[in-house]
mmCIF file of C-alpha atoms in Angstrom:
data_model
loop_
_atom_site.group_PDB
_atom_site.id
_atom_site.type_symbol
_atom_site.label_atom_id
_atom_site.label_comp_id
_atom_site.label_asym_id
_atom_site.label_seq_id
_atom_site.Cartn_x
_atom_site.Cartn_y
_atom_site.Cartn_z
ATOM 1 C CA UNK A 519 55.323 -87.411 -87.570
ATOM 2 C CA UNK A 520 56.027 -91.028 -87.000
ATOM 3 C CA UNK A 521 52.784 -93.479 -88.396
ATOM 4 C CA UNK A 522 51.707 -95.754 -85.775
ATOM 5 C CA UNK A 523 51.242 -99.127 -88.302
ATOM 6 C CA UNK A 524 48.506 -101.583 -87.071
ATOM 7 C CA UNK A 525 48.575 -105.258 -88.043
ATOM 8 C CA UNK A 526 44.857 -107.065 -87.795
ATOM 9 C CA UNK A 527 44.825 -110.514 -88.629
ATOM 10 C CA UNK A 528 41.218 -111.555 -90.230
ATOM 11 C CA UNK A 529 39.734 -114.654 -88.358
ATOM 12 C CA UNK A 530 38.237 -115.343 -91.834
ATOM 13 C CA UNK A 531 41.153 -117.399 -92.325
ATOM 14 C CA UNK A 532 41.804 -118.826 -88.855
ATOM 15 C CA UNK A 533 40.860 -122.761 -87.800
ATOM 16 C CA UNK A 534 37.091 -121.910 -87.122
ATOM 17 C CA UNK A 535 37.161 -125.227 -84.832
ATOM 18 C CA UNK A 536 39.928 -123.348 -82.533
ATOM 19 C CA UNK A 537 38.867 -120.018 -83.045
ATOM 20 C CA UNK A 538 39.362 -118.674 -79.189
ATOM 21 C CA UNK A 539 42.825 -120.570 -79.287
ATOM 22 C CA UNK A 540 43.708 -118.874 -82.544
ATOM 23 C CA UNK A 541 42.795 -115.170 -81.587
ATOM 24 C CA UNK A 542 45.166 -115.928 -78.733
ATOM 25 C CA UNK A 543 47.963 -117.034 -80.536
ATOM 26 C CA UNK A 544 47.728 -114.297 -83.121
ATOM 27 C CA UNK A 545 48.059 -111.622 -80.481
ATOM 28 C CA UNK A 546 50.694 -113.427 -78.673
ATOM 29 C CA UNK A 547 52.402 -113.130 -82.222
ATOM 30 C CA UNK A 548 51.946 -109.355 -82.257
ATOM 31 C CA UNK A 549 48.649 -108.746 -83.621
ATOM 32 C CA UNK A 550 47.307 -105.189 -82.713
ATOM 33 C CA UNK A 551 43.670 -105.686 -83.737
ATOM 34 C CA UNK A 552 41.396 -108.428 -84.552
ATOM 35 C CA UNK A 553 39.347 -108.342 -87.760
ATOM 36 C CA UNK A 554 36.196 -109.817 -87.885
ATOM 37 C CA UNK A 555 34.525 -110.180 -91.107
ATOM 38 C CA UNK A 556 30.661 -110.437 -90.923
ATOM 39 C CA UNK A 557 29.077 -111.719 -94.380
ATOM 40 C CA UNK A 558 25.331 -112.524 -94.669
ATOM 41 C CA UNK A 559 25.098 -114.544 -97.902
ATOM 42 C CA UNK A 560 22.906 -111.339 -99.402
ATOM 43 C CA UNK A 561 25.061 -108.239 -99.569
ATOM 44 C CA UNK A 562 28.058 -110.813 -100.189
ATOM 45 C CA UNK A 563 27.831 -114.505 -101.292
ATOM 46 C CA UNK A 564 29.133 -115.921 -98.093
ATOM 47 C CA UNK A 565 28.047 -116.553 -94.594
ATOM 48 C CA UNK A 566 30.229 -116.289 -91.829
ATOM 49 C CA UNK A 567 30.046 -114.852 -87.867
ATOM 50 C CA UNK A 568 27.266 -113.453 -86.191
ATOM 51 C CA UNK A 569 27.271 -111.265 -82.788
ATOM 52 C CA UNK A 570 27.514 -114.435 -80.543
ATOM 53 C CA UNK A 571 30.527 -115.511 -81.834
ATOM 54 C CA UNK A 572 32.084 -111.767 -81.308
ATOM 55 C CA UNK A 573 30.953 -112.167 -77.545
ATOM 56 C CA UNK A 574 32.536 -115.516 -77.055
ATOM 57 C CA UNK A 575 35.974 -114.462 -78.403
ATOM 58 C CA UNK A 576 35.715 -111.133 -76.627
ATOM 59 C CA UNK A 577 37.207 -112.442 -73.164
ATOM 60 C CA UNK A 578 40.157 -114.090 -75.726
ATOM 61 C CA UNK A 579 41.012 -110.307 -77.236
ATOM 62 C CA UNK A 580 43.724 -109.376 -74.899
ATOM 63 C CA UNK A 581 47.400 -109.760 -74.609
ATOM 64 C CA UNK A 582 49.326 -112.068 -71.890
ATOM 65 C CA UNK A 583 49.675 -109.100 -69.631
ATOM 66 C CA UNK A 584 45.690 -108.834 -69.736
ATOM 67 C CA UNK A 585 45.357 -105.650 -72.027
ATOM 68 C CA UNK A 586 42.412 -105.566 -74.114
ATOM 69 C CA UNK A 587 42.956 -105.763 -77.813
ATOM 70 C CA UNK A 588 40.298 -104.087 -80.032
ATOM 71 C CA UNK A 589 38.182 -105.977 -82.254
ATOM 72 C CA UNK A 590 37.664 -104.588 -85.097
ATOM 73 C CA UNK A 591 34.066 -105.565 -87.072
ATOM 74 C CA UNK A 592 33.544 -105.262 -91.073
ATOM 75 C CA UNK A 593 29.796 -105.790 -91.824
ATOM 76 C CA UNK A 594 29.246 -106.771 -95.214
ATOM 77 C CA UNK A 595 25.683 -106.948 -94.646
ATOM 78 C CA UNK A 596 22.632 -105.496 -95.488
ATOM 79 C CA UNK A 597 20.515 -103.964 -93.731
ATOM 80 C CA UNK A 598 23.284 -102.607 -91.101
ATOM 81 C CA UNK A 599 21.637 -100.881 -88.105
ATOM 82 C CA UNK A 600 20.142 -103.897 -86.104
ATOM 83 C CA UNK A 601 23.144 -105.884 -86.396
ATOM 84 C CA UNK A 602 25.461 -103.226 -85.975
ATOM 85 C CA UNK A 603 23.507 -102.584 -82.466
ATOM 86 C CA UNK A 604 24.050 -106.140 -81.562
ATOM 87 C CA UNK A 605 27.650 -106.258 -82.381
ATOM 88 C CA UNK A 606 28.133 -103.200 -80.282
ATOM 89 C CA UNK A 607 26.395 -104.864 -77.580
ATOM 90 C CA UNK A 608 28.762 -108.097 -77.943
ATOM 91 C CA UNK A 609 32.163 -106.009 -77.050
ATOM 92 C CA UNK A 610 33.217 -104.703 -81.001
ATOM 93 C CA UNK A 611 35.325 -101.846 -80.463
ATOM 94 C CA UNK A 612 35.326 -100.711 -84.236
ATOM 95 C CA UNK A 613 32.271 -101.295 -86.589
ATOM 96 C CA UNK A 614 32.466 -100.715 -90.256
ATOM 97 C CA UNK A 615 29.756 -100.925 -92.888
ATOM 98 C CA UNK A 616 29.362 -100.410 -96.721
ATOM 99 C CA UNK A 617 27.662 -97.023 -97.676
ATOM 100 C CA UNK A 618 25.681 -98.737 -100.207
ATOM 101 C CA UNK A 619 24.330 -101.641 -97.895
ATOM 102 C CA UNK A 620 22.815 -98.638 -95.935
ATOM 103 C CA UNK A 621 19.273 -96.548 -96.611
ATOM 104 C CA UNK A 622 20.824 -93.878 -94.327
ATOM 105 C CA UNK A 623 24.680 -93.779 -93.959
ATOM 106 C CA UNK A 624 24.573 -90.850 -91.617
ATOM 107 C CA UNK A 625 21.946 -92.696 -89.203
ATOM 108 C CA UNK A 626 23.983 -95.746 -89.433
ATOM 109 C CA UNK A 627 27.098 -94.291 -88.282
ATOM 110 C CA UNK A 628 25.203 -92.164 -85.429
ATOM 111 C CA UNK A 629 23.641 -95.637 -84.396
ATOM 112 C CA UNK A 630 26.989 -97.154 -84.099
ATOM 113 C CA UNK A 631 28.565 -94.117 -82.340
ATOM 114 C CA UNK A 632 26.001 -93.943 -79.909
ATOM 115 C CA UNK A 633 26.784 -97.114 -78.767
ATOM 116 C CA UNK A 634 30.227 -95.804 -77.814
ATOM 117 C CA UNK A 635 31.850 -97.680 -80.531
ATOM 118 C CA UNK A 636 33.915 -96.348 -83.332
ATOM 119 C CA UNK A 637 32.217 -96.262 -86.780
ATOM 120 C CA UNK A 638 33.841 -96.725 -90.101
ATOM 121 C CA UNK A 639 33.160 -96.875 -93.894
ATOM 122 C CA UNK A 640 33.995 -99.474 -96.117
ATOM 123 C CA UNK A 641 34.518 -98.894 -99.959
ATOM 124 C CA UNK A 642 34.764 -101.666 -102.512
ATOM 125 C CA UNK A 643 37.202 -101.710 -105.500
ATOM 126 C CA UNK A 644 35.036 -100.159 -108.044
ATOM 127 C CA UNK A 645 33.097 -97.901 -105.600
ATOM 128 C CA UNK A 646 33.593 -94.085 -105.428
ATOM 129 C CA UNK A 647 34.709 -92.421 -102.138
ATOM 130 C CA UNK A 648 32.541 -89.486 -102.920
ATOM 131 C CA UNK A 649 30.135 -90.007 -99.520
ATOM 132 C CA UNK A 650 33.321 -88.865 -97.571
ATOM 133 C CA UNK A 651 32.528 -85.531 -98.330
ATOM 134 C CA UNK A 652 29.367 -85.640 -96.247
ATOM 135 C CA UNK A 653 30.823 -88.246 -93.446
ATOM 136 C CA UNK A 654 34.372 -87.418 -92.876
ATOM 137 C CA UNK A 655 33.667 -85.412 -89.795
ATOM 138 C CA UNK A 656 31.814 -88.419 -88.096
ATOM 139 C CA UNK A 657 33.769 -91.299 -88.925
ATOM 140 C CA UNK A 658 36.946 -92.896 -87.111
ATOM 141 C CA UNK A 659 38.010 -95.408 -89.928
ATOM 142 C CA UNK A 660 38.196 -95.731 -93.648
ATOM 143 C CA UNK A 661 38.570 -99.389 -94.834
ATOM 144 C CA UNK A 662 39.878 -99.658 -98.576
ATOM 145 C CA UNK A 663 38.799 -103.137 -100.042
ATOM 146 C CA UNK A 664 41.614 -104.247 -102.202
ATOM 147 C CA UNK A 665 39.627 -107.377 -103.212
ATOM 148 C CA UNK A 666 36.051 -107.824 -103.865
ATOM 149 C CA UNK A 667 34.527 -108.892 -100.521
ATOM 150 C CA UNK A 668 33.140 -112.146 -99.978
ATOM 151 C CA UNK A 669 36.014 -114.625 -100.105
ATOM 152 C CA UNK A 670 39.344 -114.995 -98.312
ATOM 153 C CA UNK A 671 42.630 -115.510 -100.079
ATOM 154 C CA UNK A 672 42.118 -113.249 -103.455
ATOM 155 C CA UNK A 673 45.002 -111.313 -104.786
ATOM 156 C CA UNK A 674 45.628 -107.659 -104.158
ATOM 157 C CA UNK A 675 43.919 -105.174 -107.040
ATOM 158 C CA UNK A 676 46.528 -102.538 -107.554
ATOM 159 C CA UNK A 677 44.044 -99.544 -108.356
ATOM 160 C CA UNK A 678 43.346 -99.697 -104.766
ATOM 161 C CA UNK A 679 46.441 -97.846 -104.367
ATOM 162 C CA UNK A 680 45.533 -95.102 -105.865
ATOM 163 C CA UNK A 681 42.260 -95.028 -103.753
ATOM 164 C CA UNK A 682 44.027 -95.395 -100.652
ATOM 165 C CA UNK A 683 46.248 -92.230 -101.834
ATOM 166 C CA UNK A 684 42.905 -90.264 -102.274
ATOM 167 C CA UNK A 685 41.823 -91.198 -98.841
ATOM 168 C CA UNK A 686 44.999 -90.242 -97.240
ATOM 169 C CA UNK A 687 44.515 -86.942 -98.677
ATOM 170 C CA UNK A 688 41.566 -86.470 -97.450
ATOM 171 C CA UNK A 689 42.094 -87.753 -94.150
ATOM 172 C CA UNK A 690 45.265 -85.130 -93.900
ATOM 173 C CA UNK A 691 43.163 -82.337 -94.919
ATOM 174 C CA UNK A 692 40.383 -82.823 -92.576
ATOM 175 C CA UNK A 693 42.922 -82.718 -89.437
ATOM 176 C CA UNK A 694 41.183 -85.560 -87.919
ATOM 177 C CA UNK A 695 42.413 -88.847 -86.234
ATOM 178 C CA UNK A 696 41.124 -91.569 -88.568
ATOM 179 C CA UNK A 697 42.340 -94.920 -89.447
ATOM 180 C CA UNK A 698 43.221 -95.865 -93.285
ATOM 181 C CA UNK A 699 42.988 -99.536 -93.244
ATOM 182 C CA UNK A 700 43.320 -101.781 -96.297
ATOM 183 C CA UNK A 701 42.046 -105.370 -96.482
ATOM 184 C CA UNK A 702 42.619 -107.842 -99.313
ATOM 185 C CA UNK A 703 45.688 -109.723 -100.528
ATOM 186 C CA UNK A 704 48.139 -107.855 -98.162
ATOM 187 C CA UNK A 705 51.208 -109.878 -97.914
ATOM 188 C CA UNK A 706 54.909 -109.249 -96.484
ATOM 189 C CA UNK A 707 56.002 -108.789 -100.118
ATOM 190 C CA UNK A 708 53.260 -105.595 -101.003
ATOM 191 C CA UNK A 709 52.642 -104.187 -97.396
ATOM 192 C CA UNK A 710 55.440 -101.357 -98.035
ATOM 193 C CA UNK A 711 53.722 -100.033 -101.029
ATOM 194 C CA UNK A 712 50.264 -100.160 -99.335
ATOM 195 C CA UNK A 713 51.829 -98.144 -96.593
ATOM 196 C CA UNK A 714 53.594 -95.688 -98.857
ATOM 197 C CA UNK A 715 50.319 -95.104 -100.522
ATOM 198 C CA UNK A 716 48.964 -93.679 -96.965
ATOM 199 C CA UNK A 717 47.725 -96.812 -95.302
ATOM 200 C CA UNK A 718 48.148 -97.274 -91.584
ATOM 201 C CA UNK A 719 46.110 -100.282 -90.654
ATOM 202 C CA UNK A 720 46.644 -103.831 -92.507
ATOM 203 C CA UNK A 721 44.354 -106.814 -92.387
ATOM 204 C CA UNK A 722 45.955 -110.119 -93.528
ATOM 205 C CA UNK A 723 44.306 -113.346 -93.491
ATOM 206 C CA UNK A 724 45.688 -116.147 -95.279
ATOM 207 C CA UNK A 725 49.155 -114.531 -95.357
ATOM 208 C CA UNK A 726 49.211 -115.012 -91.289
ATOM 209 C CA UNK A 727 46.819 -117.978 -90.664
ATOM 210 C CA UNK A 728 48.168 -119.876 -93.728
ATOM 211 C CA UNK A 729 51.637 -120.258 -92.199
ATOM 212 C CA UNK A 730 52.603 -122.514 -89.457
ATOM 213 C CA UNK A 731 54.428 -119.504 -87.506
ATOM 214 C CA UNK A 732 52.158 -116.273 -87.211
ATOM 215 C CA UNK A 733 55.168 -114.321 -85.177
ATOM 216 C CA UNK A 734 57.209 -114.701 -87.996
ATOM 217 C CA UNK A 735 55.173 -113.273 -90.678
ATOM 218 C CA UNK A 736 53.886 -110.234 -88.431
ATOM 219 C CA UNK A 737 57.560 -109.671 -87.681
ATOM 220 C CA UNK A 738 58.449 -109.664 -91.430
ATOM 221 C CA UNK A 739 55.653 -107.473 -91.932
ATOM 222 C CA UNK A 740 56.950 -104.959 -89.398
ATOM 223 C CA UNK A 741 60.244 -105.231 -90.947
ATOM 224 C CA UNK A 742 58.910 -104.076 -94.333
ATOM 225 C CA UNK A 743 56.949 -101.065 -92.809
ATOM 226 C CA UNK A 744 60.062 -99.941 -91.234
#
């Protein structure tokens, strides 16, 4: 079975003064998803975008042919539920959150899915995957952090590869169609190793937005993925 790989540029590294244009440019360059990092200066030490920005960008998140490109919202916030509902209403296609940020993980997953949005769980570098034993049947996405959340531009933490391998085994054993996404320090020179560990979706921020030619970088990543 051939794996479908997805590149999800993180607009955390985009030019905030030109966000709509940046989303359009990176989609024209071949992005599959738009990754939208939400930080609250509480769960993580930084503050980024709210639902209004997501709503404003939604019309820009489509290909030149008019095909909608999914907006992949990663909530680094606590509490989860109220803002997750706001992002669902603002046009998010996938919403993932950190289990330790929610008082009731099942309830948060169900609240997201009740809005017709796909739900995911996010795991920090030192966090166990144990909660998946109780939630794997309900989620659509597992996001493994290969840096500590809160800031862009960090280096990849190698121990994440073991966690990706573990998550891939759990997904394969479940028989369900669950995306395995990795976020943090993804570059052209390590994306193949991350894919070999079992990931199928790759968040890249500064590796794409830090270069003048977005298409060139995305094309190189696809070439590395084979």
